[in-house]
Coordinates of C-alpha atoms in Angstrom, one line a residue:
M1 CA 24.9 -8.2 -6.0
S2 CA 25.6 -4.6 -7.0
K3 CA 25.9 -1.4 -5.1
D4 CA 24.4 1.9 -6.3
T5 CA 27.1 4.6 -6.9
T6 CA 25.0 7.2 -5.1
A7 CA 24.8 5.1 -1.9
S8 CA 27.5 2.4 -2.0
N9 CA 26.6 1.0 1.4
V10 CA 23.2 -0.3 0.2
P11 CA 23.3 -3.8 -1.3
V12 CA 21.1 -4.0 -4.4
L13 CA 19.9 -7.3 -5.7
H14 CA 18.4 -7.6 -9.2
T15 CA 17.7 -11.3 -9.8
V16 CA 15.7 -14.0 -8.0
H17 CA 18.9 -16.1 -7.7
Q18 CA 20.7 -13.3 -5.9
V19 CA 17.8 -12.9 -3.5
R20 CA 17.6 -16.6 -2.7
L21 CA 21.4 -16.7 -2.0
W22 CA 20.9 -13.7 0.3
R23 CA 17.9 -15.3 2.0
E24 CA 20.0 -18.5 2.7
Q25 CA 22.6 -16.4 4.4
Q26 CA 19.9 -14.7 6.6
R27 CA 18.6 -18.1 7.5
A28 CA 22.1 -19.4 8.3
E29 CA 22.6 -16.5 10.7
D30 CA 19.1 -17.1 12.2
K31 CA 17.9 -13.6 11.2
K32 CA 14.3 -12.6 11.0
V33 CA 13.5 -11.0 7.7
G34 CA 11.1 -8.2 7.2
L35 CA 9.8 -7.2 3.7
V36 CA 8.7 -3.8 2.6
A37 CA 7.2 -4.0 -0.9
T38 CA 7.2 -0.7 -2.8
M39 CA 7.0 0.7 -6.3
G40 CA 9.7 3.2 -5.6
A41 CA 9.4 7.0 -5.6
L42 CA 9.9 6.6 -1.8
H43 CA 8.6 9.2 0.6
E44 CA 8.4 9.4 4.5
G45 CA 5.5 7.0 4.4
H46 CA 7.6 4.3 2.9
L47 CA 10.5 5.1 5.2
S48 CA 8.1 4.7 8.2
L49 CA 7.5 1.1 7.0
V50 CA 11.2 0.5 6.7
Q51 CA 11.8 1.9 10.2
A52 CA 9.0 -0.3 11.6
A53 CA 10.5 -3.3 9.9
A54 CA 14.0 -2.5 11.3
A55 CA 12.5 -2.2 14.8
Q56 CA 11.1 -5.8 14.6
C57 CA 13.4 -7.6 12.3
S58 CA 17.1 -8.3 12.3
S59 CA 17.2 -8.0 8.4
V60 CA 15.1 -5.9 6.2
I61 CA 14.7 -6.1 2.4
V62 CA 12.9 -3.4 0.4
S63 CA 11.6 -4.3 -3.1
I64 CA 11.4 -1.5 -5.6
F65 CA 9.5 -2.5 -8.6
V66 CA 6.8 -0.7 -10.7
N67 CA 4.4 -3.5 -11.1
P68 CA 2.9 -3.4 -14.6
T69 CA 0.1 -5.9 -13.9
Q70 CA -1.8 -3.5 -11.5
F71 CA -2.1 -0.8 -14.2
A72 CA -4.8 -0.8 -16.8
P73 CA -4.0 0.3 -20.3
H74 CA -5.4 3.8 -19.7
E75 CA -3.6 4.4 -16.4
D76 CA -0.3 6.0 -15.5
L77 CA 2.2 3.2 -15.8
D78 CA 4.5 5.1 -18.3
K79 CA 4.5 8.3 -16.2
Y80 CA 4.8 6.6 -12.8
P81 CA 8.0 8.0 -11.3
R82 CA 11.0 5.8 -11.5
T83 CA 13.7 7.1 -9.1
L84 CA 15.8 4.2 -8.2
S85 CA 19.0 6.2 -7.5
D86 CA 17.2 8.7 -5.3
D87 CA 15.3 5.9 -3.5
I88 CA 18.5 4.1 -2.7
Q89 CA 20.0 7.4 -1.4
K90 CA 17.0 7.8 0.9
L91 CA 17.6 4.3 2.3
S92 CA 21.3 4.8 2.7
K93 CA 21.1 5.5 6.4
L94 CA 18.9 2.5 7.1
P95 CA 20.0 -1.1 7.5
V96 CA 18.4 -2.5 4.4
T97 CA 19.0 -4.6 1.3
V98 CA 17.2 -3.5 -1.9
F99 CA 15.6 -5.9 -4.4
A100 CA 15.1 -4.0 -7.7
P101 CA 14.2 -6.6 -10.4
S102 CA 13.3 -6.0 -14.0
A103 CA 9.8 -6.8 -15.3
T104 CA 11.2 -9.8 -17.2
E105 CA 12.7 -11.1 -13.9
M106 CA 9.4 -10.9 -12.1
Y107 CA 7.2 -12.0 -15.0
P108 CA 9.2 -14.4 -17.2
R109 CA 6.1 -15.9 -18.8
K110 CA 3.3 -13.4 -18.0
Q111 CA 0.8 -16.3 -17.8
S112 CA 0.2 -17.0 -14.1
F113 CA -1.8 -14.7 -11.8
V114 CA -3.3 -14.7 -8.4
E115 CA -6.7 -13.4 -7.4
V116 CA -8.5 -12.8 -4.1
L117 CA -12.1 -13.0 -5.1
G118 CA -14.7 -10.9 -3.2
L119 CA -12.5 -8.5 -1.4
S120 CA -10.9 -7.4 -4.7
E121 CA -14.2 -6.7 -6.4
M122 CA -15.6 -3.8 -4.2
L123 CA -14.5 -0.3 -3.3
E124 CA -11.3 0.3 -5.3
G125 CA -12.0 -2.9 -7.3
V126 CA -15.2 -1.4 -8.8
T127 CA -13.3 1.2 -10.8
R128 CA -10.0 -0.7 -11.0
P129 CA -11.0 -4.4 -11.5
H130 CA -7.5 -5.3 -12.7
F131 CA -5.7 -3.7 -9.7
F132 CA -5.9 -6.2 -6.9
R133 CA -5.1 -9.2 -9.2
G134 CA -1.9 -7.4 -10.0
V135 CA -1.1 -6.6 -6.4
A136 CA -1.9 -10.2 -5.2
T137 CA 0.2 -11.6 -8.0
V138 CA 3.3 -9.5 -7.5
V139 CA 3.1 -9.9 -3.7
S140 CA 2.7 -13.6 -3.9
R141 CA 5.9 -13.7 -6.1
L142 CA 7.7 -11.6 -3.6
F143 CA 6.7 -13.8 -0.8
N144 CA 7.8 -16.9 -2.7
I145 CA 11.1 -15.3 -3.7
I146 CA 12.1 -13.7 -0.3
E147 CA 10.3 -15.9 2.2
P148 CA 10.0 -13.1 4.7
N149 CA 9.0 -13.7 8.4
Y150 CA 7.2 -10.4 8.4
A151 CA 5.7 -8.1 5.7
F152 CA 4.9 -4.5 6.3
F153 CA 2.2 -2.5 4.6
G154 CA 0.7 1.0 5.0
Q155 CA -2.8 1.6 6.3
K156 CA -3.3 4.3 3.6
D157 CA -3.9 1.3 1.2
I158 CA -6.3 -0.3 3.6
Q159 CA -8.2 -2.4 1.1
Q160 CA -4.9 -3.8 -0.2
C161 CA -4.1 -4.7 3.5
C162 CA -7.4 -6.6 3.7
V163 CA -6.8 -8.4 0.4
L164 CA -3.3 -9.4 1.4
R165 CA -4.4 -10.5 4.8
A166 CA -6.8 -12.9 3.1
L167 CA -4.1 -14.0 0.7
I168 CA -1.8 -14.8 3.5
Q169 CA -4.4 -16.8 5.3
D170 CA -5.7 -18.6 2.2
M171 CA -2.3 -19.5 0.8
H172 CA -0.9 -20.5 4.2
Y173 CA 2.1 -18.2 3.9
N174 CA 4.2 -18.6 7.0
L175 CA 4.6 -14.9 7.8
K176 CA 3.0 -12.1 9.8
M177 CA 1.6 -9.0 8.2
V178 CA 2.1 -5.7 10.0
V179 CA 0.0 -2.7 9.1
V180 CA 1.7 0.7 9.8
P181 CA -0.4 3.8 10.4
T182 CA -0.7 6.3 7.6
V183 CA 2.0 9.1 7.5
R184 CA 0.6 12.6 6.8
D185 CA 1.8 16.1 6.0
S186 CA 1.3 18.7 8.6
D187 CA -2.1 19.6 7.1
G188 CA -3.3 16.0 7.2
L189 CA -2.9 14.9 3.6
A190 CA -1.7 11.3 3.4
L191 CA 1.7 11.0 1.8
S192 CA 1.5 9.5 -1.7
S193 CA 3.7 9.2 -4.7
R194 CA 0.9 10.7 -6.7
N195 CA 0.8 13.9 -4.7
V196 CA 3.6 15.2 -6.9
Y197 CA 1.1 15.5 -9.7
L198 CA -1.1 18.0 -7.8
T199 CA -0.9 21.7 -8.7
A200 CA -0.5 24.2 -5.9
E201 CA -4.2 25.0 -6.0
Q202 CA -5.2 21.3 -5.9
R203 CA -2.7 20.6 -3.1
A204 CA -4.2 23.3 -1.0
R205 CA -7.7 21.8 -1.3
A206 CA -6.8 18.1 -1.1
P207 CA -6.6 17.9 2.8
A208 CA -10.4 18.5 3.0
F209 CA -11.1 14.9 2.7
Y210 CA -9.1 14.0 5.7
R211 CA -10.8 16.8 7.6
G212 CA -14.0 15.1 6.9
L213 CA -12.7 11.8 8.1
C214 CA -11.6 13.5 11.4
R215 CA -15.0 15.1 11.8
A216 CA -16.6 11.6 11.3
Q217 CA -14.2 10.2 13.9
K218 CA -15.3 12.9 16.4
L219 CA -18.9 12.1 15.8
F220 CA -18.3 8.4 16.4
D221 CA -16.4 9.2 19.5
S222 CA -19.4 11.1 20.7
G223 CA -21.7 8.1 20.1
V224 CA -22.8 8.4 16.5
V225 CA -22.7 5.0 14.7
D226 CA -25.1 5.3 11.7
R227 CA -23.7 5.2 8.2
K228 CA -25.4 8.3 6.7
T229 CA -24.3 10.7 9.4
L230 CA -20.7 9.5 9.3
I231 CA -20.5 9.6 5.5
D232 CA -22.2 13.0 5.3
A233 CA -19.6 14.4 7.6
V234 CA -16.9 13.5 5.0
K235 CA -18.9 14.7 2.1
D236 CA -19.7 18.0 3.7
E237 CA -16.1 18.8 4.3
A238 CA -15.1 17.7 0.8
A239 CA -17.8 19.8 -0.7
K240 CA -16.4 22.9 1.0
A241 CA -13.2 22.4 -1.0
D242 CA -15.1 21.3 -4.2
L243 CA -13.5 17.9 -4.2
D244 CA -14.6 15.6 -7.0
I245 CA -15.7 12.6 -4.7
E246 CA -15.7 9.2 -6.4
Y247 CA -17.0 7.3 -3.4
V248 CA -17.2 7.3 0.4
C249 CA -17.9 4.0 2.2
L250 CA -18.5 2.7 5.7
S251 CA -17.3 -0.9 5.5
N252 CA -17.1 -4.0 7.7
P253 CA -13.4 -4.5 8.4
N254 CA -13.4 -8.2 7.7
D255 CA -15.4 -8.6 4.4
L256 CA -15.5 -4.9 3.3
K257 CA -19.3 -5.0 2.8
E258 CA -21.0 -1.7 3.4
I259 CA -22.7 -1.4 6.7
D260 CA -25.5 0.7 8.1
T261 CA -24.3 0.9 11.7
V262 CA -20.9 0.5 13.3
D263 CA -21.0 -2.4 15.8
S264 CA -18.5 -4.1 18.1
Q265 CA -16.4 -5.1 15.0
G266 CA -15.7 -1.5 14.1
A267 CA -15.6 -0.2 10.6
I268 CA -13.4 1.2 7.9
L269 CA -14.4 4.7 6.6
S270 CA -12.7 5.2 3.3
G271 CA -13.0 7.0 0.0
A272 CA -11.5 8.2 -3.2
W273 CA -11.5 11.5 -5.0
R274 CA -10.1 13.1 -8.1
M275 CA -8.2 16.4 -8.5
G276 CA -7.8 16.9 -12.3
T277 CA -6.2 13.7 -13.6
T278 CA -4.9 12.6 -10.2
R279 CA -6.8 10.1 -8.1
L280 CA -6.3 10.0 -4.3
I281 CA -7.5 7.7 -1.6
D282 CA -7.7 7.8 2.2
N283 CA -9.3 6.1 5.2
I284 CA -9.6 5.9 9.0
L285 CA -10.2 2.9 11.2
I286 CA -13.3 3.4 13.5
G287 CA -13.6 1.3 16.6
F288 CA -10.9 -1.2 15.8
E289 CA -7.2 -1.6 15.1
F290 CA -5.9 -3.6 12.1

């Protein structure tokens, strides 16, 4: 175990062996362990997950690991922000332990992977077919290493939540997943580590997508349930800000298949758009809670 010099009160573990010794101590003290899995560059959205974990669990561990297996060769792995010291400083006032492994520690052989078929192959999986295999693989390894009682994920990455819910069920992991609502800036833009890539002009236009989601929510609340009207509400607001929309989908919350009408199961209204070289995603839950 080591302690970062910028925040000496935060224990930082770097190896699987260290984590397992730590986990045995938590078990001996009958503590419930909550995991918050991150890739670092922490913002208020991440901290809301940590706070939710601390409210439910007697011990919280935050993993900080930029996972290479969820990036395609043409994506931004090399430029993805790595700010471990700053991240630990942001966590210094919270009762947490940090797990910050190396790539070699997490992937000693680089030959074993986990896939959740079906759910991983639509929406985000269409343009990023590698992504959810990488997510499922690294989260499976974190579950096996840490053995948490609870795992906390953000609603902003709603398809990831659906994939991981299926993974937990299919692999019989003995833990409960908790989905925490998206944290937003005052203008509605969902917090994301990639927001730092936006120019001032792009940042000013970016919230239009969420305004479209809110407009669709109001339509649903007034009784509108058809796919076209709800999706057009998002596209219309996005067009006003000249957003480069990649997709907008109204999906069944269980299998993520696109639906024509919102029924008693509710729906996920989600989408992705590009601003220059930056790709952003957002969603709302219609008629159900995760």
